[in-house]
Tab-separated table of C-alpha atoms and ligand atoms in Angstrom:
chain	number	residue	atom	x	y	z
N	294	MET	CA	-5.504	-14.945	-27.694
N	295	GLN	CA	-6.121	-11.217	-27.821
N	296	THR	CA	-3.387	-8.838	-28.861
N	297	THR	CA	-2.981	-6.193	-26.197
N	298	LYS	CA	-1.190	-2.878	-26.426
N	299	GLY	CA	0.568	-1.348	-23.468
N	300	TYR	CA	3.750	0.101	-22.045
N	301	ALA	CA	6.422	-2.023	-20.373
N	302	ALA	CA	9.690	-1.726	-18.529
N	303	THR	CA	12.117	-4.074	-20.275
N	304	ALA	CA	14.792	-3.766	-17.570
N	305	ALA	CA	15.172	-2.112	-14.167
N	306	THR	CA	17.176	0.723	-15.680
N	307	ALA	CA	15.053	1.219	-18.813
N	308	PRO	CA	12.240	3.742	-19.280
N	309	LEU	CA	8.806	2.346	-20.080
N	310	THR	CA	8.239	1.908	-23.827
N	311	PRO	CA	5.400	0.648	-26.087
N	312	PHE	CA	4.900	-3.117	-25.821
N	313	SER	CA	2.430	-5.586	-27.365
N	314	PHE	CA	1.523	-8.936	-25.843
N	315	ASP	CA	-1.243	-11.545	-25.776
N	316	ARG	CA	-3.999	-11.937	-23.196
N	317	ARG	CA	-5.823	-15.260	-22.866
N	318	ASP	CA	-9.326	-15.656	-24.270
N	319	PRO	CA	-11.887	-15.578	-21.440
N	320	ARG	CA	-12.347	-18.933	-19.703
N	321	GLU	CA	-15.735	-19.917	-18.261
N	322	ASP	CA	-15.320	-17.839	-15.068
N	323	ASP	CA	-13.375	-14.991	-16.687
N	324	VAL	CA	-14.366	-11.439	-17.503
N	325	ALA	CA	-12.751	-9.498	-20.361
N	326	ILE	CA	-12.350	-5.786	-19.737
N	327	ASP	CA	-11.448	-2.780	-21.868
N	328	ILE	CA	-9.163	-0.739	-19.617
N	329	LYS	CA	-10.096	2.938	-19.759
N	330	TYR	CA	-7.857	4.326	-17.011
N	331	CYS	CA	-5.045	3.105	-14.771
N	332	GLY	CA	-3.535	4.922	-11.799
N	333	ILE	CA	0.211	5.201	-11.195
N	334	CYS	CA	1.069	3.861	-7.752
N	335	HIS	CA	4.469	4.411	-6.184
N	336	SER	CA	4.701	0.594	-5.972
N	337	ASP	CA	4.772	0.544	-9.795
N	338	ILE	CA	7.972	2.577	-9.671
N	339	HIS	CA	9.529	0.413	-6.933
N	340	GLN	CA	8.863	-2.696	-9.007
N	341	ALA	CA	9.670	-1.337	-12.484
N	342	ARG	CA	13.046	-0.282	-11.053
N	343	ASN	CA	13.494	-3.540	-9.105
N	344	GLU	CA	13.868	-1.672	-5.822
N	345	TRP	CA	12.363	-4.569	-3.854
N	346	GLY	CA	14.322	-7.256	-5.744
N	347	GLY	CA	12.880	-10.170	-7.728
N	348	SER	CA	11.265	-8.119	-10.511
N	349	THR	CA	10.721	-9.912	-13.812
N	350	PHE	CA	10.871	-8.217	-17.209
N	351	PRO	CA	9.302	-7.239	-19.495
N	352	MET	CA	6.912	-5.772	-16.904
N	353	VAL	CA	3.649	-4.013	-17.677
N	354	PRO	CA	2.897	-2.273	-14.346
N	355	GLY	CA	-0.475	-1.009	-13.141
N	356	HIS	CA	-2.858	-2.205	-10.435
N	357	GLU	CA	-5.355	0.641	-10.253
N	358	ILE	CA	-7.484	-0.452	-13.174
N	359	ALA	CA	-10.867	0.975	-14.183
N	360	GLY	CA	-12.697	-0.177	-17.275
N	361	VAL	CA	-15.770	-1.651	-18.914
N	362	VAL	CA	-16.706	-5.314	-19.410
N	363	THR	CA	-16.577	-6.448	-23.060
N	364	ALA	CA	-17.202	-10.209	-22.724
N	365	VAL	CA	-17.929	-12.805	-20.046
N	366	GLY	CA	-17.320	-16.551	-19.830
N	367	GLY	CA	-20.217	-19.048	-19.708
N	368	LYS	CA	-20.226	-19.397	-15.920
N	369	VAL	CA	-19.956	-15.715	-15.071
N	370	THR	CA	-22.891	-14.556	-12.963
N	371	LYS	CA	-21.581	-11.406	-11.295
N	372	PHE	CA	-20.948	-9.183	-14.330
N	373	LYS	CA	-22.338	-8.470	-17.770
N	374	VAL	CA	-21.126	-6.653	-20.861
N	375	GLY	CA	-21.102	-2.886	-20.280
N	376	ASP	CA	-20.547	-3.009	-16.501
N	377	ARG	CA	-18.080	-0.500	-15.017
N	378	VAL	CA	-15.496	-2.537	-13.156
N	379	GLY	CA	-12.128	-2.369	-11.484
N	380	ILE	CA	-9.145	-4.581	-10.719
N	381	GLY	CA	-6.713	-3.897	-7.907
N	382	CYS	CA	-3.443	-5.460	-6.808
N	383	PHE	CA	-4.232	-9.155	-7.228
N	384	VAL	CA	-6.105	-11.326	-9.722
N	385	ASP	CA	-6.134	-14.710	-7.982
N	386	SER	CA	-5.428	-16.454	-4.669
N	387	CYS	CA	-5.536	-20.034	-3.393
N	388	GLY	CA	-9.200	-19.679	-2.430
N	389	HIS	CA	-9.005	-22.341	0.314
N	390	CYS	CA	-6.786	-21.113	3.144
N	391	ALA	CA	-8.128	-19.523	6.319
N	392	GLU	CA	-7.363	-16.020	5.027
N	393	CYS	CA	-9.071	-16.538	1.664
N	394	LYS	CA	-12.106	-17.983	3.440
N	395	ARG	CA	-12.257	-14.876	5.652
N	396	GLY	CA	-12.081	-12.632	2.586
N	397	LEU	CA	-8.544	-11.539	3.452
N	398	GLN	CA	-7.092	-12.733	0.146
N	399	GLN	CA	-4.303	-10.153	0.415
N	400	TYR	CA	-2.822	-12.302	3.203
N	401	CYS	CA	-3.182	-15.621	1.339
N	402	GLY	CA	0.104	-17.376	2.035
N	403	LYS	CA	-0.344	-20.075	-0.587
N	404	GLY	CA	-1.212	-18.644	-3.945
N	405	LEU	CA	-1.652	-14.891	-4.151
N	406	VAL	CA	-1.269	-13.799	-7.775
N	407	PHE	CA	-0.462	-10.130	-8.161
N	408	THR	CA	-1.851	-8.185	-11.091
N	409	TYR	CA	1.647	-7.800	-12.568
N	410	ASN	CA	5.207	-8.920	-11.815
N	411	SER	CA	3.756	-12.263	-10.734
N	412	LYS	CA	2.715	-15.597	-12.226
N	413	GLU	CA	-0.745	-17.047	-12.819
N	414	LYS	CA	-1.355	-20.542	-11.422
N	415	ASP	CA	-0.615	-21.917	-14.918
N	416	GLY	CA	2.777	-20.197	-14.889
N	417	GLU	CA	1.908	-17.371	-17.299
N	418	PRO	CA	3.427	-14.035	-16.237
N	419	THR	CA	0.814	-11.461	-15.226
N	420	MET	CA	0.732	-8.107	-17.000
N	421	GLY	CA	-0.848	-5.045	-15.424
N	422	GLY	CA	-3.046	-2.133	-16.272
N	423	TYR	CA	-0.811	0.108	-18.382
N	424	SER	CA	-2.519	-1.626	-21.306
N	425	ASP	CA	-5.781	-1.528	-23.250
N	426	LYS	CA	-7.405	-4.768	-22.043
N	427	ILE	CA	-7.281	-7.408	-19.346
N	428	VAL	CA	-8.906	-10.769	-18.618
N	429	ALA	CA	-9.443	-11.924	-15.024
N	430	LYS	CA	-11.572	-14.246	-12.897
N	431	GLN	CA	-14.908	-12.749	-11.851
N	432	ASP	CA	-14.172	-13.292	-8.134
N	433	TYR	CA	-11.292	-10.803	-8.258
N	434	ILE	CA	-13.178	-8.027	-10.040
N	435	LEU	CA	-14.874	-5.091	-8.319
N	436	ARG	CA	-17.966	-3.090	-9.176
N	437	LEU	CA	-17.360	0.669	-9.448
N	438	PRO	CA	-19.797	3.211	-7.960
N	439	ASP	CA	-22.124	4.680	-10.614
N	440	ASN	CA	-21.812	8.240	-9.334
N	441	LEU	CA	-18.019	8.515	-9.621
N	442	PRO	CA	-16.098	9.042	-12.875
N	443	LEU	CA	-14.058	6.028	-14.012
N	444	GLU	CA	-10.802	7.978	-13.887
N	445	GLY	CA	-11.467	9.088	-10.291
N	446	CYS	CA	-12.241	5.486	-9.314
N	447	ALA	CA	-9.011	3.965	-10.637
N	448	PRO	CA	-6.790	4.982	-7.666
N	449	LEU	CA	-9.341	3.639	-5.207
N	450	LEU	CA	-8.355	0.112	-6.275
N	451	CYS	CA	-4.997	0.437	-4.500
N	452	ALA	CA	-4.607	3.791	-2.708
N	453	GLY	CA	-8.241	3.780	-1.551
N	454	ILE	CA	-8.337	0.284	-0.094
N	455	THR	CA	-4.815	0.512	1.344
N	456	LEU	CA	-6.027	3.368	3.568
N	457	TYR	CA	-9.600	2.239	4.148
N	458	SER	CA	-8.568	-1.145	5.553
N	459	PRO	CA	-6.289	0.053	8.394
N	460	LEU	CA	-8.511	3.053	9.174
N	461	LYS	CA	-11.393	0.660	9.688
N	462	HIS	CA	-9.370	-2.047	11.442
N	463	TRP	CA	-7.964	0.429	13.975
N	464	ASN	CA	-11.358	2.117	14.475
N	465	ALA	CA	-10.850	5.573	12.987
N	466	GLY	CA	-14.016	7.502	13.782
N	467	PRO	CA	-15.536	10.160	16.029
N	468	GLY	CA	-13.326	10.996	18.999
N	469	LYS	CA	-10.203	9.505	17.385
N	470	ARG	CA	-7.167	11.584	16.466
N	471	VAL	CA	-5.729	10.217	13.228
N	472	ALA	CA	-2.465	11.381	11.626
N	473	ILE	CA	-1.677	10.776	7.981
N	474	LEU	CA	2.075	10.928	7.379
N	475	GLY	CA	2.878	11.800	3.736
N	476	LEU	CA	0.332	13.505	1.498
N	477	GLY	CA	0.775	11.558	-1.732
N	478	GLY	CA	-1.467	9.080	-3.530
N	479	LEU	CA	-2.113	6.944	-0.466
N	480	GLY	CA	-2.129	9.841	1.991
N	481	HIS	CA	-4.714	11.968	0.176
N	482	MET	CA	-7.195	9.074	0.148
N	483	GLY	CA	-6.432	8.559	3.832
N	484	VAL	CA	-7.441	12.134	4.576
N	485	LYS	CA	-10.680	11.857	2.617
N	486	ILE	CA	-11.676	8.504	4.095
N	487	ALA	CA	-10.678	9.253	7.703
N	488	HIS	CA	-12.619	12.532	7.495
N	489	ALA	CA	-15.680	10.700	6.151
N	490	MET	CA	-15.381	8.175	8.992
N	491	GLY	CA	-15.652	11.086	11.422
N	492	ALA	CA	-12.095	11.148	12.819
N	493	GLU	CA	-10.102	14.280	13.671
N	494	VAL	CA	-7.521	14.251	10.878
N	495	THR	CA	-4.018	15.734	10.922
N	496	VAL	CA	-1.619	15.703	7.973
N	497	LEU	CA	2.105	15.457	8.635
N	498	SER	CA	3.934	16.545	5.493
N	499	GLN	CA	7.550	17.450	4.816
N	500	THR	CA	6.752	21.133	4.210
N	501	LEU	CA	3.785	23.482	4.420
N	502	ARG	CA	3.363	23.485	0.612
N	503	LYS	CA	0.350	21.172	0.610
N	504	GLN	CA	-1.461	22.772	3.562
N	505	ALA	CA	-4.323	24.362	1.597
N	506	ASP	CA	-4.886	21.141	-0.352
N	507	ALA	CA	-4.972	19.091	2.833
N	508	LYS	CA	-7.649	21.317	4.326
N	509	ARG	CA	-9.696	21.051	1.136
N	510	LEU	CA	-9.375	17.248	1.239
N	511	GLY	CA	-10.746	17.225	4.783
N	512	ALA	CA	-7.793	17.587	7.176
N	513	HIS	CA	-8.454	19.528	10.359
N	514	HIS	CA	-4.766	20.184	11.138
N	515	PHE	CA	-1.507	20.297	9.231
N	516	TYR	CA	2.117	20.250	10.392
N	517	ALA	CA	5.482	20.210	8.628
N	518	THR	CA	7.838	17.422	9.695
N	519	SER	CA	10.801	19.597	8.660
N	520	ASP	CA	9.967	21.834	11.651
N	521	PRO	CA	11.390	20.378	14.906
N	522	GLU	CA	8.642	22.207	16.837
N	523	THR	CA	6.097	19.794	15.308
N	524	PHE	CA	7.559	16.907	17.314
N	525	LYS	CA	7.472	18.941	20.523
N	526	LYS	CA	3.905	20.149	20.044
N	527	LEU	CA	2.416	16.785	19.112
N	528	GLY	CA	3.931	14.453	21.726
N	529	ARG	CA	1.432	11.760	22.861
N	530	HIS	CA	-1.220	13.252	20.597
N	531	PHE	CA	-2.530	10.624	18.165
N	532	ASP	CA	-4.557	7.452	18.566
N	533	LEU	CA	-3.572	6.263	15.105
N	534	LEU	CA	-0.723	7.329	12.836
N	535	ILE	CA	-0.736	6.011	9.287
N	536	ASN	CA	2.721	6.116	7.740
N	537	THR	CA	2.619	6.192	3.925
N	538	VAL	CA	6.251	7.247	3.420
N	539	SER	CA	8.701	5.006	1.556
N	540	ALA	CA	11.820	6.878	2.723
N	541	GLU	CA	13.855	5.475	5.651
N	542	LEU	CA	12.420	7.704	8.375
N	543	ASP	CA	13.260	7.297	12.073
N	544	TRP	CA	10.045	5.649	13.272
N	545	ASN	CA	10.908	6.420	16.914
N	546	LEU	CA	10.120	10.082	16.236
N	547	TYR	CA	6.633	9.154	15.081
N	548	LEU	CA	5.953	6.588	17.799
N	549	ASN	CA	6.565	9.433	20.244
N	550	LEU	CA	3.558	11.217	18.749
N	551	LEU	CA	1.203	8.394	19.780
N	552	ASN	CA	-1.008	8.647	22.804
N	553	VAL	CA	-1.230	5.737	25.280
N	554	ASP	CA	-2.503	2.632	23.434
N	555	GLY	CA	-1.890	4.343	20.097
N	556	THR	CA	-0.833	2.506	16.948
N	557	MET	CA	1.447	3.438	14.084
N	558	VAL	CA	0.560	1.520	10.935
N	559	VAL	CA	3.291	1.244	8.319
N	560	LEU	CA	2.053	1.246	4.722
N	561	GLY	CA	5.051	2.665	2.838
N	562	VAL	CA	7.729	0.203	1.803
N	563	PRO	CA	11.271	1.540	2.284
N	564	ASP	CA	13.778	-0.367	0.160
N	565	LYS	CA	16.448	-0.050	2.855
N	566	PRO	CA	16.197	-0.796	6.594
N	567	VAL	CA	14.919	2.024	8.784
N	568	PRO	CA	16.833	3.048	11.951
N	569	ALA	CA	16.306	0.606	14.846
N	570	VAL	CA	13.101	1.011	16.826
N	571	ASN	CA	13.855	1.458	20.525
N	572	ALA	CA	11.872	-0.691	22.946
N	573	GLY	CA	11.209	2.474	24.939
N	574	SER	CA	9.333	3.975	21.988
N	575	LEU	CA	6.736	1.221	22.448
N	576	LEU	CA	6.830	0.473	26.184
N	577	PHE	CA	6.125	3.946	27.490
N	578	GLY	CA	2.492	4.179	26.513
N	579	ARG	CA	1.649	0.552	25.563
N	580	LYS	CA	2.018	1.481	21.911
N	581	SER	CA	1.769	-0.749	18.849
N	582	LEU	CA	3.741	-0.756	15.637
N	583	ALA	CA	1.799	-2.481	12.884
N	584	GLY	CA	1.664	-2.938	9.109
N	585	SER	CA	-1.053	-3.512	6.558
N	586	ILE	CA	-1.316	-4.232	2.848
N	587	ILE	CA	-4.202	-3.341	0.563
N	588	GLY	CA	-7.428	-5.215	1.450
N	589	GLY	CA	-9.422	-8.299	0.521
N	590	ILE	CA	-12.089	-8.424	-2.167
N	591	PRO	CA	-15.120	-7.965	0.163
N	592	GLU	CA	-13.511	-5.008	1.912
N	593	THR	CA	-12.421	-3.469	-1.385
N	594	GLN	CA	-16.041	-3.595	-2.577
N	595	GLU	CA	-17.140	-2.095	0.759
N	596	MET	CA	-14.582	0.721	0.302
N	597	LEU	CA	-15.805	1.432	-3.241
N	598	ASP	CA	-19.402	1.607	-2.026
N	599	PHE	CA	-18.298	3.867	0.865
N	600	CYS	CA	-16.456	6.194	-1.537
N	601	GLY	CA	-19.530	6.254	-3.786
N	602	LYS	CA	-21.833	7.054	-0.882
N	603	HIS	CA	-19.571	9.818	0.453
N	604	ASN	CA	-18.615	11.085	-3.024
N	605	LEU	CA	-14.883	10.452	-2.603
N	606	PRO	CA	-13.159	10.053	-5.955
N	607	SER	CA	-9.383	10.384	-5.992
N	608	ASP	CA	-7.933	13.798	-6.856
N	609	ILE	CA	-6.139	13.076	-10.090
N	610	GLU	CA	-4.061	14.422	-12.940
N	611	VAL	CA	-4.922	12.542	-16.140
N	612	ILE	CA	-1.997	11.948	-18.494
N	613	PRO	CA	-1.477	10.256	-21.861
N	614	ILE	CA	0.598	7.084	-21.563
N	615	GLN	CA	3.433	8.734	-23.481
N	616	LYS	CA	4.078	10.842	-20.344
N	617	VAL	CA	4.437	7.893	-17.965
N	618	ASN	CA	8.206	8.232	-17.461
N	619	GLU	CA	7.852	11.956	-16.751
N	620	ALA	CA	5.072	11.167	-14.266
N	621	TYR	CA	7.352	8.678	-12.459
N	622	GLU	CA	9.949	11.425	-11.958
N	623	ARG	CA	7.301	13.781	-10.608
N	624	VAL	CA	6.025	11.160	-8.144
N	625	LEU	CA	9.595	10.741	-6.875
N	626	LYS	CA	9.752	14.509	-6.261
N	627	SER	CA	6.435	14.425	-4.302
N	628	ASP	CA	5.079	16.550	-7.154
N	629	VAL	CA	1.749	14.828	-7.718
N	630	ARG	CA	-1.700	16.232	-6.904
N	631	TYR	CA	-2.530	13.528	-5.877
N	632	ARG	CA	-2.485	10.618	-8.294
N	633	PHE	CA	-1.494	10.351	-11.927
N	634	VAL	CA	-4.021	8.412	-13.955
N	635	ILE	CA	-3.229	7.190	-17.466
N	636	ASP	CA	-5.931	7.673	-20.107
N	637	MET	CA	-5.703	4.469	-22.115
N	638	ALA	CA	-7.310	6.138	-25.169
N	639	SER	CA	-3.835	7.635	-25.677
N	640	LEU	CA	-2.600	4.178	-26.791
N	641	GLY	CA	-4.614	4.722	-29.995
N	642	SER	CA	-6.690	2.091	-31.756
Z	1650	LIG	P1	3.513	8.881	-3.205
Z	1650	LIG	O1	2.339	9.341	-3.990
Z	1650	LIG	O2	4.876	9.108	-3.741
Z	1650	LIG	O3	3.372	9.485	-1.721
Z	1650	LIG	C1	4.349	9.328	-0.745
Z	1650	LIG	C2	4.443	10.631	0.043
Z	1650	LIG	O4	5.460	10.428	1.045
Z	1650	LIG	C3	4.923	11.825	-0.734
Z	1650	LIG	O5	3.909	12.488	-1.433
Z	1650	LIG	C4	5.496	12.690	0.361
Z	1650	LIG	O6	4.457	13.404	1.003
Z	1650	LIG	C5	6.067	11.691	1.337
Z	1650	LIG	N1	7.532	11.557	1.150
Z	1650	LIG	C6	8.194	11.282	0.010
Z	1650	LIG	N2	9.518	11.274	0.215
Z	1650	LIG	C7	9.703	11.540	1.518
Z	1650	LIG	C8	10.861	11.678	2.321
Z	1650	LIG	N3	12.096	11.547	1.824
Z	1650	LIG	N4	10.678	11.954	3.622
Z	1650	LIG	C9	9.441	12.099	4.124
Z	1650	LIG	N5	8.309	11.992	3.383
Z	1650	LIG	C10	8.433	11.713	2.103
Z	1650	LIG	O7	3.449	7.296	-2.994
Z	1650	LIG	P2	2.182	6.342	-2.729
Z	1650	LIG	O8	1.729	5.789	-4.042
Z	1650	LIG	O9	1.251	7.038	-1.849
Z	1650	LIG	O10	2.894	5.133	-1.979
Z	1650	LIG	C11	3.600	5.346	-0.768
Z	1650	LIG	C12	4.313	4.094	-0.328
Z	1650	LIG	O11	3.344	3.095	0.007
Z	1650	LIG	C13	5.210	3.427	-1.389
Z	1650	LIG	O12	6.322	2.847	-0.744
Z	1650	LIG	C14	4.322	2.340	-1.943
Z	1650	LIG	O13	5.076	1.277	-2.518
Z	1650	LIG	C15	3.624	1.890	-0.703
Z	1650	LIG	N6	2.338	1.200	-0.921
Z	1650	LIG	C16	1.967	0.310	0.022
Z	1650	LIG	C17	0.764	-0.320	-0.084
Z	1650	LIG	C18	0.333	-1.274	0.957
Z	1650	LIG	O14	-0.572	-2.062	0.687
Z	1650	LIG	N7	0.901	-1.223	2.153
Z	1650	LIG	C19	-0.073	-0.053	-1.173
Z	1650	LIG	C20	0.322	0.888	-2.105
Z	1650	LIG	C21	1.537	1.518	-1.969
Z	1650	LIG	P3	4.674	14.914	1.557
Z	1650	LIG	O15	5.027	15.733	0.358
Z	1650	LIG	O16	3.349	15.241	2.140
Z	1650	LIG	O17	5.766	14.858	2.583
Z	1651	LIG	ZN1	-0.436	0.355	-5.360
């Protein structure tokens, strides 16, 4: 067992506080990692506050993990000590079902083990990346691009893949008009990646405050959703609209912005039901309403290589772990440019 230092939520209403726990010693196909940085995803807040139900405590959140390999088990062939590696939202899956075989482990219906707030196959609770080390199976570990800083890579492990996967699946590219709704952690990676894929990118944000940033990130157009004119101007405009918002928006308004055969992909997870979707919002224009979560291991590696090739680290604000509760409040106020990343050196030795 290895004593691990981190921060945990001990209850849904409690702030995160220092917490020590044990990690297993590496088994034959395990890799031990010193965590250097971990991003703060809005899903961490949802789960630490039990907004989706079923949270278990104490909870060490964090699934945007970037670090360096410190030890490998006897049967590990993919990694060696010193490698720069990442872990995203899951650390195991059944490995046998049709989805696992296709490399779509995120849709494994039998045994997906999330990086935290979940249970390993042996029943041990999983603990996430707001901590100084982690041990995981080699098949669920990613290689980070050499040309990007570790801290800029961390958010790619969730925000990056969560946007890359639907953008690729729904063919974002030259000649396609793509809207990114919500310019937060997910949204800013969506802008960068959709731009690099060659799409015409529009940001839909609550206000005009983030307009200059959006242009710098690669957006061609920017509109405020607080302005009713936006919905008049952009009717039947987009081929693909990626919705990263967790608030209970009226999706009908956004379906109206799709062109014929357009798709709105829901990524944000509202904790309450959204207003009913009218059949007419879909019928008139043969539109699709879809959802997507993260991505499988092969596609996550492909995304990391793509971000390396196109030089697309996340835009981050690095914080010491002692500021994690403050950072949560700022995320909730949409006051993040564009991902908080915890520097694990702040845990001390
Ligand atoms: P985030 O950094 O907080 O970004 C969300 C953005 O949504 C905000 O920056 C804001 O952008 C916009 N927004 C916030 N409140 C709003 C409101 N009341 N009305 C309209 N827009 C609002 O969060 P994130 O980390 O990107 O995560 C977003 C959501 O995706 C969360 O629900 C998270 O749990 C979920 N998620 C899903 C997946 C998946 O696999 N599907 C993966 C990770 C996260 P503007 O300021 O530009 O309006
Ligand atoms: Zn996440």
